[in-house]
JSON list of C-alpha atoms in Angstrom, two decimals:
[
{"chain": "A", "resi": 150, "resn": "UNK", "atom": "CA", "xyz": [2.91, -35.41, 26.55]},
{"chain": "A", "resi": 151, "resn": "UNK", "atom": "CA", "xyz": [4.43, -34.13, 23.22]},
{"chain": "A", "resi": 152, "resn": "UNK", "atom": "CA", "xyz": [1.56, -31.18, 23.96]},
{"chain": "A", "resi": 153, "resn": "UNK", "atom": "CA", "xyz": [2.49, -30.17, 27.42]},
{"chain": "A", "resi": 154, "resn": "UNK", "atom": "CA", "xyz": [5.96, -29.62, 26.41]},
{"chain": "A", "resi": 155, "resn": "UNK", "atom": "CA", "xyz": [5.16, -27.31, 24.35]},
{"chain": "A", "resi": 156, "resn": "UNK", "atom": "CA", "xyz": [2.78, -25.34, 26.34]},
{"chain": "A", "resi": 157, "resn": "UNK", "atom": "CA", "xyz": [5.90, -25.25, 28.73]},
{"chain": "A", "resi": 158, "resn": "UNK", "atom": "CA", "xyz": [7.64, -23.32, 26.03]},
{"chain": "A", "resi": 159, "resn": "UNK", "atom": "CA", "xyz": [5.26, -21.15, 25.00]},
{"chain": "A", "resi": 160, "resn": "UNK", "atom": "CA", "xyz": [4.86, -20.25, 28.90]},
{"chain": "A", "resi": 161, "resn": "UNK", "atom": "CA", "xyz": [8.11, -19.33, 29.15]},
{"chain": "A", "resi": 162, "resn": "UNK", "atom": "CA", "xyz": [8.81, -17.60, 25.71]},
{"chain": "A", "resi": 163, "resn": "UNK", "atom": "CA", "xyz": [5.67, -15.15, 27.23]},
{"chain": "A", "resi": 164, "resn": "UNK", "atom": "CA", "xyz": [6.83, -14.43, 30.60]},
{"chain": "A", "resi": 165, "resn": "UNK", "atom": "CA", "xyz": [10.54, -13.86, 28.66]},
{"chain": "A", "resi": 166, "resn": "UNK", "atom": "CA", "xyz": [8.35, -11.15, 26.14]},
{"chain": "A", "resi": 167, "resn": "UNK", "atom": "CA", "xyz": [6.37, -9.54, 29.42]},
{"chain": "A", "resi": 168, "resn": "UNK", "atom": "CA", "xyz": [9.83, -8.70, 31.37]},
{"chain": "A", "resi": 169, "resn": "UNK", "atom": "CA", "xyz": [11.32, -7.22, 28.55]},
{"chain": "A", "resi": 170, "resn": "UNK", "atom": "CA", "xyz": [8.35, -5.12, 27.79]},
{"chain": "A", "resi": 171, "resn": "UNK", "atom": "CA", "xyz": [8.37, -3.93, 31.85]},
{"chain": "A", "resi": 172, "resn": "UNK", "atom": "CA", "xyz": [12.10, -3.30, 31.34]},
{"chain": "A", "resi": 173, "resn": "UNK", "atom": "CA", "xyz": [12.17, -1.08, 28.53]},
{"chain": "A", "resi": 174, "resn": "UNK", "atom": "CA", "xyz": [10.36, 2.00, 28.30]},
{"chain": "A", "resi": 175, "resn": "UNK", "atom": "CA", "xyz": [7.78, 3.09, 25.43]},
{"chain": "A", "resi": 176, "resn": "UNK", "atom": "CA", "xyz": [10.31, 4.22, 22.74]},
{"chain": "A", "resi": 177, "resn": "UNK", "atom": "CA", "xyz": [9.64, 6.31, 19.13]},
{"chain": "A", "resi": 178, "resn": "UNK", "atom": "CA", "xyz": [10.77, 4.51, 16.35]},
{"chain": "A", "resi": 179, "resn": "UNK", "atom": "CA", "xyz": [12.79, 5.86, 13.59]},
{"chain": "A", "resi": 180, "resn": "UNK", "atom": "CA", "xyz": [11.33, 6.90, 10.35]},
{"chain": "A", "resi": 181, "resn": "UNK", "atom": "CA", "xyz": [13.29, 4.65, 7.38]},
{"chain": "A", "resi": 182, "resn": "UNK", "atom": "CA", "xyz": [15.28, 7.22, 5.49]},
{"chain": "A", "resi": 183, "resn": "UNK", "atom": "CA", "xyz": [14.56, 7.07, 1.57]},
{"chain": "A", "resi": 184, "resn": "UNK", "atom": "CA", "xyz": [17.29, 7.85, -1.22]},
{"chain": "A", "resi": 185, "resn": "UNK", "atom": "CA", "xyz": [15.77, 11.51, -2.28]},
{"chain": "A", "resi": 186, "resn": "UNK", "atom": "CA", "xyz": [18.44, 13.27, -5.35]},
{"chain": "A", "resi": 187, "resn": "UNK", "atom": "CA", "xyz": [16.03, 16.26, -4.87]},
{"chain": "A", "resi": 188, "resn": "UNK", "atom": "CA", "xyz": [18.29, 18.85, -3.63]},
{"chain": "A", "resi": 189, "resn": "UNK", "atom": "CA", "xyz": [20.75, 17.59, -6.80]},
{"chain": "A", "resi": 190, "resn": "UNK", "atom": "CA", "xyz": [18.09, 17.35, -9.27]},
{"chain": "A", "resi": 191, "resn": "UNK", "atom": "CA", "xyz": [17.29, 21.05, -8.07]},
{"chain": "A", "resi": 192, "resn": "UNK", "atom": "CA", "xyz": [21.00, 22.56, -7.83]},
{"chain": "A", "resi": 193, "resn": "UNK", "atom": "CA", "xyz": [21.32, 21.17, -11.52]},
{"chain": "A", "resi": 194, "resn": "UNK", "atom": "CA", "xyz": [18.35, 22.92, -12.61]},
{"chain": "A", "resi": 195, "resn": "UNK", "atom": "CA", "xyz": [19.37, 26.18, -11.16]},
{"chain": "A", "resi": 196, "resn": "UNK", "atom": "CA", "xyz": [22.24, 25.69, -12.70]},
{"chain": "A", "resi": 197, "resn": "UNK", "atom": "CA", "xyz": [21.22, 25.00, -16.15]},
{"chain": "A", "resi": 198, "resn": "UNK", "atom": "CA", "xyz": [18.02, 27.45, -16.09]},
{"chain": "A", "resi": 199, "resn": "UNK", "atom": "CA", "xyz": [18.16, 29.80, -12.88]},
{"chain": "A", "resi": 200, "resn": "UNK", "atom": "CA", "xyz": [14.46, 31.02, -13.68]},
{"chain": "A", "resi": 201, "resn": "UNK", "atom": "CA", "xyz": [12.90, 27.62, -14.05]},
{"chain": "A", "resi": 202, "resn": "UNK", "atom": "CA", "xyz": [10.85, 26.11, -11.35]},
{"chain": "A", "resi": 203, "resn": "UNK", "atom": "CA", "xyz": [9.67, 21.93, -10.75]},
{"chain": "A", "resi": 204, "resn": "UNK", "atom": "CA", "xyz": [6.78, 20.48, -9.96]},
{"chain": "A", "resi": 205, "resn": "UNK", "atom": "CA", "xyz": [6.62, 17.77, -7.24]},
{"chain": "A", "resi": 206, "resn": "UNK", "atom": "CA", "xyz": [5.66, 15.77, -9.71]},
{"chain": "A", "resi": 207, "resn": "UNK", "atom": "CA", "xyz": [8.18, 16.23, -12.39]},
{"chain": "A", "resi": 208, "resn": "UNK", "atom": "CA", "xyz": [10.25, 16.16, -9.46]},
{"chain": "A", "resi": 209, "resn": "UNK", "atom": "CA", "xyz": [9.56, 12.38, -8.17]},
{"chain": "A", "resi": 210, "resn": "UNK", "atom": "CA", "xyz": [9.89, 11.14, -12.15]},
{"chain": "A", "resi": 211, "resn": "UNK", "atom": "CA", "xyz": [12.91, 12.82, -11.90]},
{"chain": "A", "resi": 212, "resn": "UNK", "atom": "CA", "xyz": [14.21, 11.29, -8.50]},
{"chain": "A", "resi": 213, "resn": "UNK", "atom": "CA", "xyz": [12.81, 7.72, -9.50]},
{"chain": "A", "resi": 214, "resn": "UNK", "atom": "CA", "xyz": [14.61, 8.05, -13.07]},
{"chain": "A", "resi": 215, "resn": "UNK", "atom": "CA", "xyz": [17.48, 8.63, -11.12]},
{"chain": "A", "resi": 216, "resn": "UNK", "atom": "CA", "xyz": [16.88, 5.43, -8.78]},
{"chain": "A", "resi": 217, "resn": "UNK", "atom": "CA", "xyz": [16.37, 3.42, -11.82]},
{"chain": "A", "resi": 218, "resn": "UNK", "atom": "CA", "xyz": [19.84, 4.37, -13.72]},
{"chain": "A", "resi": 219, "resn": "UNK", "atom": "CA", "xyz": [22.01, 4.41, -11.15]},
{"chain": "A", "resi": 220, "resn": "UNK", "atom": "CA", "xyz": [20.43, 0.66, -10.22]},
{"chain": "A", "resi": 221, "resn": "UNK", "atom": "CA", "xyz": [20.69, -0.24, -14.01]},
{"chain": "A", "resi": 222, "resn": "UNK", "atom": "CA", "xyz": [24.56, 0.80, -13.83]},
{"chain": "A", "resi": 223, "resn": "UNK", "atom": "CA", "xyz": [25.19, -1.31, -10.33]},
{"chain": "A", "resi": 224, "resn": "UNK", "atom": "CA", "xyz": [24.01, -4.42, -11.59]},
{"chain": "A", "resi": 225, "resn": "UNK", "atom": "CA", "xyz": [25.73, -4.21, -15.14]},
{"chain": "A", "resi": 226, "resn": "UNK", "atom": "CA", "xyz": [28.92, -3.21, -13.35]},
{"chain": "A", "resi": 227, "resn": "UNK", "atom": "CA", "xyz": [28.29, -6.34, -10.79]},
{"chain": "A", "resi": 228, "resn": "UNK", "atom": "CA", "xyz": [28.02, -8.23, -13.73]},
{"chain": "A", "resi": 229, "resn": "UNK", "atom": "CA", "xyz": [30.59, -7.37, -16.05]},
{"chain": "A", "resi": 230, "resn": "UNK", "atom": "CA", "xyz": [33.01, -7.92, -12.84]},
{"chain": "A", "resi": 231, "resn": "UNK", "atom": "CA", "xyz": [31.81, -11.22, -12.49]},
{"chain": "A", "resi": 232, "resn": "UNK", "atom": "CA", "xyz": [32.44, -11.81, -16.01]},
{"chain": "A", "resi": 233, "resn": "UNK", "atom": "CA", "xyz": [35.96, -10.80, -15.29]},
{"chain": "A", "resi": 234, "resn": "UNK", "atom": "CA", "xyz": [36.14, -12.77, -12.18]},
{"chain": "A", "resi": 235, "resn": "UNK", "atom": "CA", "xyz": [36.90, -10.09, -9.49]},
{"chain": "A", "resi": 236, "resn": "UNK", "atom": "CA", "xyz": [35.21, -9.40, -6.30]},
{"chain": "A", "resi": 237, "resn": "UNK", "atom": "CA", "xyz": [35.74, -6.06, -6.63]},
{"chain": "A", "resi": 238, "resn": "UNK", "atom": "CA", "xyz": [34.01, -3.22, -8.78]},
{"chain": "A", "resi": 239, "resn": "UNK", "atom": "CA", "xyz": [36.31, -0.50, -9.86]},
{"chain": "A", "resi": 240, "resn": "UNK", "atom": "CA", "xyz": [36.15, 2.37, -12.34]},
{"chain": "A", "resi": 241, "resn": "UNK", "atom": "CA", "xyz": [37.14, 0.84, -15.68]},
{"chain": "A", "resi": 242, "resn": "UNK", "atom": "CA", "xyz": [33.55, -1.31, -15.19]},
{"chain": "A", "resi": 243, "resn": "UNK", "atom": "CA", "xyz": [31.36, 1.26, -14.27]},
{"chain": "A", "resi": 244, "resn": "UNK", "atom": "CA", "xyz": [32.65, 3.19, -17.70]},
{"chain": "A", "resi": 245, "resn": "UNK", "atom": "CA", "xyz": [32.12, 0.50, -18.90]},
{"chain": "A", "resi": 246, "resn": "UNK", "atom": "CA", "xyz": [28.28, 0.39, -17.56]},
{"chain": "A", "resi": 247, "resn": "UNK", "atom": "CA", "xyz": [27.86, 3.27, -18.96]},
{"chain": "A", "resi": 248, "resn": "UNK", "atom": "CA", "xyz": [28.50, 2.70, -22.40]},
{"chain": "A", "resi": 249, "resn": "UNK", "atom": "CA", "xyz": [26.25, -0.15, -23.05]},
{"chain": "A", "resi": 250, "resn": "UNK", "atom": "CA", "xyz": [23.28, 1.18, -21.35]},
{"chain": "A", "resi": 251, "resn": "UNK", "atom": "CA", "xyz": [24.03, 4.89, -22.37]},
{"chain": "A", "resi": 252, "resn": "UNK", "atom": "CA", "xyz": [23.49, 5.95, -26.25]},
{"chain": "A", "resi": 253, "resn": "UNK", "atom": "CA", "xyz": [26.60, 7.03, -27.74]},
{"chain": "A", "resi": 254, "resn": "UNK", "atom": "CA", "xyz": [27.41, 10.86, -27.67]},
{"chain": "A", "resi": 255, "resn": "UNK", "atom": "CA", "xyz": [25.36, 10.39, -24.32]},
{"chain": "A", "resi": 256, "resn": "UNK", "atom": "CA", "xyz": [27.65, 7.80, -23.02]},
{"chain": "A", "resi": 257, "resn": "UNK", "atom": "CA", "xyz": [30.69, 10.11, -23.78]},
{"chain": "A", "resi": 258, "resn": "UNK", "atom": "CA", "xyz": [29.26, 13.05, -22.12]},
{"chain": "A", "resi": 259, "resn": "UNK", "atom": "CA", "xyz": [28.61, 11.35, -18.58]},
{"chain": "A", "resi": 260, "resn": "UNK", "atom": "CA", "xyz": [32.20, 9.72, -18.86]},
{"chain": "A", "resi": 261, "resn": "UNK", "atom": "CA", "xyz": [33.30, 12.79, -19.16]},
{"chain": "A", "resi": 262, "resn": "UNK", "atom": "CA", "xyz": [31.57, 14.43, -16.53]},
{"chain": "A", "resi": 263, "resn": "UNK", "atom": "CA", "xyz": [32.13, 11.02, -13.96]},
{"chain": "A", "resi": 264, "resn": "UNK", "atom": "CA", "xyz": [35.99, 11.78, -14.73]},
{"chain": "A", "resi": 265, "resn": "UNK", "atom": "CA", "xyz": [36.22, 15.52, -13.93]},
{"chain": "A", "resi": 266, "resn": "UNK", "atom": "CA", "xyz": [33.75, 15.02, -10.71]},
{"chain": "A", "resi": 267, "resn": "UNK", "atom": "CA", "xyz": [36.68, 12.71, -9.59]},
{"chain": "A", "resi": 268, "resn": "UNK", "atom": "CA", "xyz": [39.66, 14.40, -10.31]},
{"chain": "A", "resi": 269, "resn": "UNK", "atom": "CA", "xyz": [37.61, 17.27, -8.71]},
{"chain": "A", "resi": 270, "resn": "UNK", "atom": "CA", "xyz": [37.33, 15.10, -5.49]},
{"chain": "A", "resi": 271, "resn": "UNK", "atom": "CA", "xyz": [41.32, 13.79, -5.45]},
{"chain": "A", "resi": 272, "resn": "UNK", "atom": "CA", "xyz": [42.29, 17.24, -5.56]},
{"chain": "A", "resi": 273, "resn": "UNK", "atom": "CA", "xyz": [40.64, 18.77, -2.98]},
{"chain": "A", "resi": 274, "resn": "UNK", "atom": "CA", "xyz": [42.01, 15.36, -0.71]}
]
């Protein structure tokens, strides 16, 4: 009994699958799009030394270095404004981020850098 019931289903459920296959045609899908900080990792170099090339490989340590920081910074920001009881993540705990997992004159430098990149972007608002 219990058995034929669910054959019944599973009928159904199939002849449900076949008429949306009919009804839709054959379609590509899209490729997932990765995080890539290529192109910045490269404008940075060219920057820093205009005559100095980078290997694919030096290129994904680079790009997965990256990846692993800027994760690193989201979760101790996510944590220190849970800490603080907020919902919300703003500025002062990313800085804040940055210090603990950045060594000191490092730390400094990137605040730095974070703070002119967004006065940069408010001014040009």
């Amino acid at each position: 009994m219990v058995l034929k019931g669910i054959a019944k289903i599973m009928e159904k459920q199939e002849r449900k699958q076949e008429s949306i296959n009919i009804n839709k045609p054959d379609r590509k899908k899209k490729k997932k799009r990765k995080e890539n900080y290529g192109i910045y990792i490269y404008k940075v170099l060219k920057q820093i030394h205009p005559d100095t090339g980078i290997s694919s490989n030096a290129m994904r340590i680079m790009n997965n270095f990256l990846q692993d920081m800027f994760e690193k910074i989201a979760i101790e920001s996510s944590r220190l404004s849970e800490y603080n009881k907020r919902n919300t993540i703003t500025p002062r705990e990313i800085q804040t981020a940055v210090k603990l997992l950045l060594p000191g004159e490092l730390a400094k430098h990137a605040i730095n850098e974070g703070t002119k990149a967004i006065s940069k972007y408010t001014n040009t608002k």
